[in-house]
Amino acid sequence: MTEGTHFDQVTIIGAGLIGSSVARAVRRGNLAGRLVLADASADVCAEAERLGLADACLTNVADAVRGAGLVILAVPVGAMASVGAAIAPALEAGAIVSDVGSVKESVLKALQSLLPAHAHLIPGHPVAGTEHSGPAAGFASLFDGRWCILTPPEGADEAAVARLTDFWTALGSKVEIMTAQHHDLVLAITSHVPHLIAYNIVGTASDLEAVTRSEVIKYSAGGFRDFTRIAASDPTMWRDVFLNNKDAVLEMLGRFSEDLTALQRAIRWGDGDQLFDLFTRTRDIRRRIIDAGQDDAQADFGRPHKP
Ligand code: NAP
């Protein structure tokens, strides 16, 4: 493998939204001499080849990692261990193995026990995505200006961590390093619980008897439709997130339920001050997200409104 952000060969396993976006950004930045994709599905591989995403797309993951200086696993969290077991015997000495999974501790533990000592395991998670899946859904600018969190295990090779940091920076990301455990706690409240709330409210609305489903859809611009975007996210991916980040999600859900009960009480007892104070604080959080460049300031997410 050559030095810096350029690798002789980069292999990405899983040619879906994230894997294909990494592939496109690798091409954009000319970061690999040879770019190889792999996917369990022959149909997905055929689509990736039709889209010209890589030099090759293989269904055999072991064949795909031969010769690779950097291997990135972009499969659902629940599939990381089986992919790790399949690639382990074929990994080159000194290869960096990373992933993009939304949960880190379970992936780290699973891969640590499977990969050979001659490979450098440095799990990662780009905090960027959409509600779409598959190779056609990816785009090269997905990671531009977004955070990528790396969670190297204790004693990880510093040069390999630095190289992976440079690689993600070249993909357009800002990189932060933390422990896998801390990552899972932070993401539980910033991503996993919000998704669960969205899945739940959309589920509740679809089960209502007093309000028809067509009314829910007709009047969705009142706020409901913003939840439906998140609730349209990939079912396999999100099932795996909740099964693999159980402790942190349950901890945050406990806090959430307590706060919700307090709001319920405030509404019941007509405590307008409590409601007003909370809504003022939450408005400030939105302003800070915009100031930090994490979202657009346009009203209603910039949706077109007819005069
Ligand atoms: P996706 O679009 O569904 O792509 C995943 C791909 O992996 C699919 O083509 C799938 O094939 C393939 N795959 C599944 N099991 C495999 C196996 N054992 N071997 C080889 N390929 C396999 O999903 P995604 O949104 O890119 O998510 C990929 C990873 O990125 C997940 O770990 C997720 O947590 C993480 N992530 C997602 C987002 C997001 O917003 N979507 C953001 C950050 C991180 P089949 O379709 O045939 O199963």
CSV table of N, CA and C and ligand atoms in Angstrom, one decimal, residues 13-20 38-42 44 59 61 73-80 82-83 99-103 107 124-135 137 142-143 195 233-234 236-238 240-241, ligand 1:
chain,number,residue,atom,x,y,z
A,13,ILE,N,-16.9,-3.5,1.5
A,13,ILE,CA,-17.9,-4.6,1.5
A,13,ILE,C,-19.3,-4.1,1.9
A,14,GLY,N,-20.2,-4.3,1.0
A,14,GLY,CA,-21.6,-3.8,1.2
A,14,GLY,C,-21.7,-2.6,0.3
A,15,ALA,N,-22.4,-2.8,-0.9
A,15,ALA,CA,-22.5,-1.7,-1.9
A,15,ALA,C,-23.8,-0.9,-1.8
A,16,GLY,N,-24.2,-0.7,-0.6
A,16,GLY,CA,-25.5,0.1,-0.4
A,16,GLY,C,-25.3,1.6,-0.3
A,17,LEU,N,-26.2,2.3,0.4
A,17,LEU,CA,-26.1,3.7,0.5
A,17,LEU,C,-24.7,4.2,0.9
A,18,ILE,N,-24.2,3.7,2.1
A,18,ILE,CA,-23.0,4.2,2.6
A,18,ILE,C,-21.8,3.6,1.8
A,19,GLY,N,-21.8,2.3,1.6
A,19,GLY,CA,-20.6,1.7,0.8
A,19,GLY,C,-20.5,2.4,-0.5
A,20,SER,N,-21.5,2.6,-1.2
A,20,SER,CA,-21.4,3.2,-2.6
A,20,SER,C,-21.1,4.7,-2.5
A,38,ALA,N,-17.7,-5.3,-2.8
A,38,ALA,CA,-18.2,-6.6,-2.6
A,38,ALA,C,-19.6,-6.5,-2.0
A,39,ASP,N,-20.5,-7.4,-2.4
A,39,ASP,CA,-21.8,-7.5,-1.8
A,39,ASP,C,-22.3,-8.9,-1.9
A,40,ALA,N,-23.1,-9.3,-0.9
A,40,ALA,CA,-23.6,-10.6,-0.8
A,40,ALA,C,-24.6,-10.8,-2.0
A,41,SER,N,-25.2,-9.7,-2.5
A,41,SER,CA,-26.2,-9.9,-3.5
A,41,SER,C,-25.7,-9.7,-4.9
A,42,ALA,N,-25.9,-10.7,-5.7
A,42,ALA,CA,-25.4,-10.6,-7.1
A,42,ALA,C,-26.1,-9.4,-7.9
A,44,VAL,N,-27.2,-6.6,-6.5
A,44,VAL,CA,-26.6,-5.3,-6.0
A,44,VAL,C,-25.2,-5.1,-6.8
A,59,THR,N,-19.0,-11.0,-5.4
A,59,THR,CA,-19.9,-11.6,-4.3
A,59,THR,C,-19.1,-12.4,-3.3
A,61,VAL,N,-16.5,-12.2,-0.6
A,61,VAL,CA,-15.8,-11.2,0.2
A,61,VAL,C,-14.3,-11.4,0.4
A,73,LEU,N,-16.0,-2.2,6.0
A,73,LEU,CA,-17.2,-3.0,6.0
A,73,LEU,C,-18.4,-2.0,6.1
A,74,ALA,N,-19.2,-2.1,5.1
A,74,ALA,CA,-20.4,-1.2,5.1
A,74,ALA,C,-21.7,-2.0,5.0
A,75,VAL,N,-21.8,-3.1,5.8
A,75,VAL,CA,-22.9,-4.0,5.8
A,75,VAL,C,-23.7,-3.7,7.1
A,76,PRO,N,-25.0,-4.1,7.2
A,76,PRO,CA,-25.7,-3.9,8.5
A,76,PRO,C,-24.9,-4.4,9.7
A,77,VAL,N,-25.1,-3.8,10.9
A,77,VAL,CA,-24.3,-4.2,12.1
A,77,VAL,C,-24.4,-5.7,12.4
A,78,GLY,N,-25.6,-6.2,12.2
A,78,GLY,CA,-25.8,-7.7,12.4
A,78,GLY,C,-25.0,-8.6,11.5
A,79,ALA,N,-24.5,-8.1,10.4
A,79,ALA,CA,-23.8,-8.9,9.4
A,79,ALA,C,-22.3,-8.7,9.6
A,80,MET,N,-21.8,-7.8,10.5
A,80,MET,CA,-20.4,-7.5,10.6
A,80,MET,C,-19.6,-8.8,11.0
A,82,SER,N,-20.2,-12.1,10.5
A,82,SER,CA,-20.1,-13.1,9.5
A,82,SER,C,-19.1,-12.6,8.4
A,83,VAL,N,-19.2,-11.3,8.1
A,83,VAL,CA,-18.2,-10.8,7.1
A,83,VAL,C,-16.8,-10.9,7.6
A,99,ASP,N,-15.0,0.0,9.5
A,99,ASP,CA,-16.4,-0.2,9.2
A,99,ASP,C,-17.1,1.1,9.3
A,100,VAL,N,-18.4,1.1,8.9
A,100,VAL,CA,-19.2,2.3,9.0
A,100,VAL,C,-20.4,2.1,9.9
A,101,GLY,N,-20.4,1.0,10.6
A,101,GLY,CA,-21.6,0.7,11.4
A,101,GLY,C,-22.1,1.7,12.4
A,102,SER,N,-23.4,1.8,12.6
A,102,SER,CA,-23.9,2.8,13.5
A,102,SER,C,-23.8,2.5,15.0
A,103,VAL,N,-23.3,1.3,15.3
A,103,VAL,CA,-23.1,0.9,16.7
A,103,VAL,C,-21.6,0.4,16.7
A,107,VAL,N,-19.6,-4.2,17.4
A,107,VAL,CA,-18.8,-4.5,16.2
A,107,VAL,C,-17.3,-4.7,16.6
A,124,GLY,N,-15.2,2.6,12.7
A,124,GLY,CA,-15.6,4.0,12.5
A,124,GLY,C,-17.1,4.1,12.2
A,125,HIS,N,-17.5,5.3,12.2
A,125,HIS,CA,-18.9,5.6,11.9
A,125,HIS,C,-19.1,7.0,11.4
A,126,PRO,N,-19.3,7.1,10.1
A,126,PRO,CA,-19.6,8.5,9.5
A,126,PRO,C,-21.0,8.9,9.9
A,127,VAL,N,-21.1,10.0,10.6
A,127,VAL,CA,-22.5,10.4,11.1
A,127,VAL,C,-23.1,11.2,9.9
A,128,ALA,N,-23.5,10.5,8.9
A,128,ALA,CA,-24.1,11.1,7.7
A,128,ALA,C,-24.9,10.0,7.1
A,129,GLY,N,-26.0,10.3,6.5
A,129,GLY,CA,-26.8,9.3,5.8
A,129,GLY,C,-28.2,9.9,5.3
A,130,THR,N,-29.0,9.0,4.8
A,130,THR,CA,-30.3,9.4,4.4
A,130,THR,C,-31.2,8.2,4.7
A,131,GLU,N,-32.5,8.4,4.3
A,131,GLU,CA,-33.4,7.3,4.6
A,131,GLU,C,-33.5,6.3,3.4
A,132,HIS,N,-32.6,6.5,2.4
A,132,HIS,CA,-32.6,5.6,1.3
A,132,HIS,C,-31.6,4.5,1.4
A,133,SER,N,-31.7,3.5,0.6
A,133,SER,CA,-30.8,2.3,0.6
A,133,SER,C,-30.4,2.0,-0.8
A,134,GLY,N,-29.3,1.2,-0.9
A,134,GLY,CA,-28.9,0.6,-2.2
A,134,GLY,C,-27.9,1.5,-2.9
A,135,PRO,N,-27.2,0.9,-3.9
A,135,PRO,CA,-26.1,1.5,-4.6
A,135,PRO,C,-26.5,2.8,-5.3
A,137,ALA,N,-28.6,5.0,-4.4
A,137,ALA,CA,-28.9,6.1,-3.4
A,137,ALA,C,-27.7,6.8,-2.9
A,142,LEU,N,-21.7,12.9,0.3
A,142,LEU,CA,-22.5,12.6,1.5
A,142,LEU,C,-21.7,13.0,2.8
A,143,PHE,N,-20.4,12.8,2.7
A,143,PHE,CA,-19.6,13.0,4.0
A,143,PHE,C,-19.0,14.4,4.1
A,195,HIS,N,-34.8,8.0,16.2
A,195,HIS,CA,-35.4,7.1,15.2
A,195,HIS,C,-36.5,6.2,15.9
A,233,SER,N,-36.6,4.9,7.2
A,233,SER,CA,-35.2,4.4,7.2
A,233,SER,C,-35.2,2.9,7.1
A,234,ASP,N,-34.1,2.3,6.6
A,234,ASP,CA,-33.9,0.9,6.4
A,234,ASP,C,-34.3,0.0,7.6
A,236,THR,N,-33.8,-3.2,8.2
A,236,THR,CA,-32.7,-4.2,8.6
A,236,THR,C,-31.7,-3.4,9.4
A,237,MET,N,-31.2,-2.3,8.9
A,237,MET,CA,-30.2,-1.5,9.5
A,237,MET,C,-30.7,-1.1,10.9
A,238,TRP,N,-31.9,-0.7,11.1
A,238,TRP,CA,-32.4,-0.1,12.4
A,238,TRP,C,-32.7,-1.2,13.3
A,240,ASP,N,-31.0,-3.9,13.6
A,240,ASP,CA,-29.7,-4.3,14.1
A,240,ASP,C,-29.1,-3.3,15.0
A,241,VAL,N,-29.4,-2.0,14.8
A,241,VAL,CA,-28.9,-0.9,15.7
A,241,VAL,C,-29.5,-1.1,17.1
B,1,NAP,P1,-27.8,-0.6,2.6
B,1,NAP,O1,-28.0,0.5,1.6
B,1,NAP,O2,-28.9,-1.6,2.9
B,1,NAP,O3,-26.5,-1.4,2.2
B,1,NAP,C1,-26.0,-2.6,2.9
B,1,NAP,C2,-25.5,-3.6,1.8
B,1,NAP,O4,-24.8,-4.6,2.5
B,1,NAP,C3,-26.7,-4.2,1.0
B,1,NAP,O5,-26.4,-4.2,-0.4
B,1,NAP,C4,-26.7,-5.6,1.5
B,1,NAP,O6,-27.1,-6.6,0.6
B,1,NAP,C5,-25.2,-5.8,1.8
B,1,NAP,N1,-25.0,-7.0,2.8
B,1,NAP,C6,-25.8,-7.4,3.8
B,1,NAP,N2,-25.2,-8.4,4.4
B,1,NAP,C7,-24.1,-8.7,3.7
B,1,NAP,C8,-23.0,-9.7,3.9
B,1,NAP,N3,-23.1,-10.6,4.8
B,1,NAP,N4,-22.0,-9.7,3.0
B,1,NAP,C9,-21.9,-8.8,2.0
B,1,NAP,N5,-22.9,-7.8,1.8
B,1,NAP,C10,-23.9,-7.8,2.7
B,1,NAP,O7,-27.4,-0.1,4.1
B,1,NAP,P2,-26.6,1.3,4.4
B,1,NAP,O8,-27.5,2.4,4.8
B,1,NAP,O9,-25.5,1.5,3.4
B,1,NAP,O10,-25.9,0.8,5.8
B,1,NAP,C11,-24.7,0.1,5.8
B,1,NAP,C12,-24.0,0.3,7.2
B,1,NAP,O11,-23.8,1.8,7.4
B,1,NAP,C13,-24.8,-0.1,8.4
B,1,NAP,O12,-24.0,-0.8,9.3
B,1,NAP,C14,-25.4,1.1,9.0
B,1,NAP,O13,-25.5,1.0,10.4
B,1,NAP,C15,-24.3,2.1,8.6
B,1,NAP,N6,-24.7,3.6,8.5
B,1,NAP,C16,-25.9,3.8,7.8
B,1,NAP,C17,-26.3,5.2,7.7
B,1,NAP,C18,-27.6,5.6,7.0
B,1,NAP,O14,-28.1,6.7,7.2
B,1,NAP,N7,-28.1,4.7,6.2
B,1,NAP,C19,-25.5,6.2,8.3
B,1,NAP,C20,-24.3,5.9,8.9
B,1,NAP,C21,-23.9,4.5,9.0
B,1,NAP,P3,-28.7,-7.0,0.7
B,1,NAP,O15,-29.5,-5.8,0.4
B,1,NAP,O16,-28.8,-8.1,-0.4
B,1,NAP,O17,-28.9,-7.5,2.1
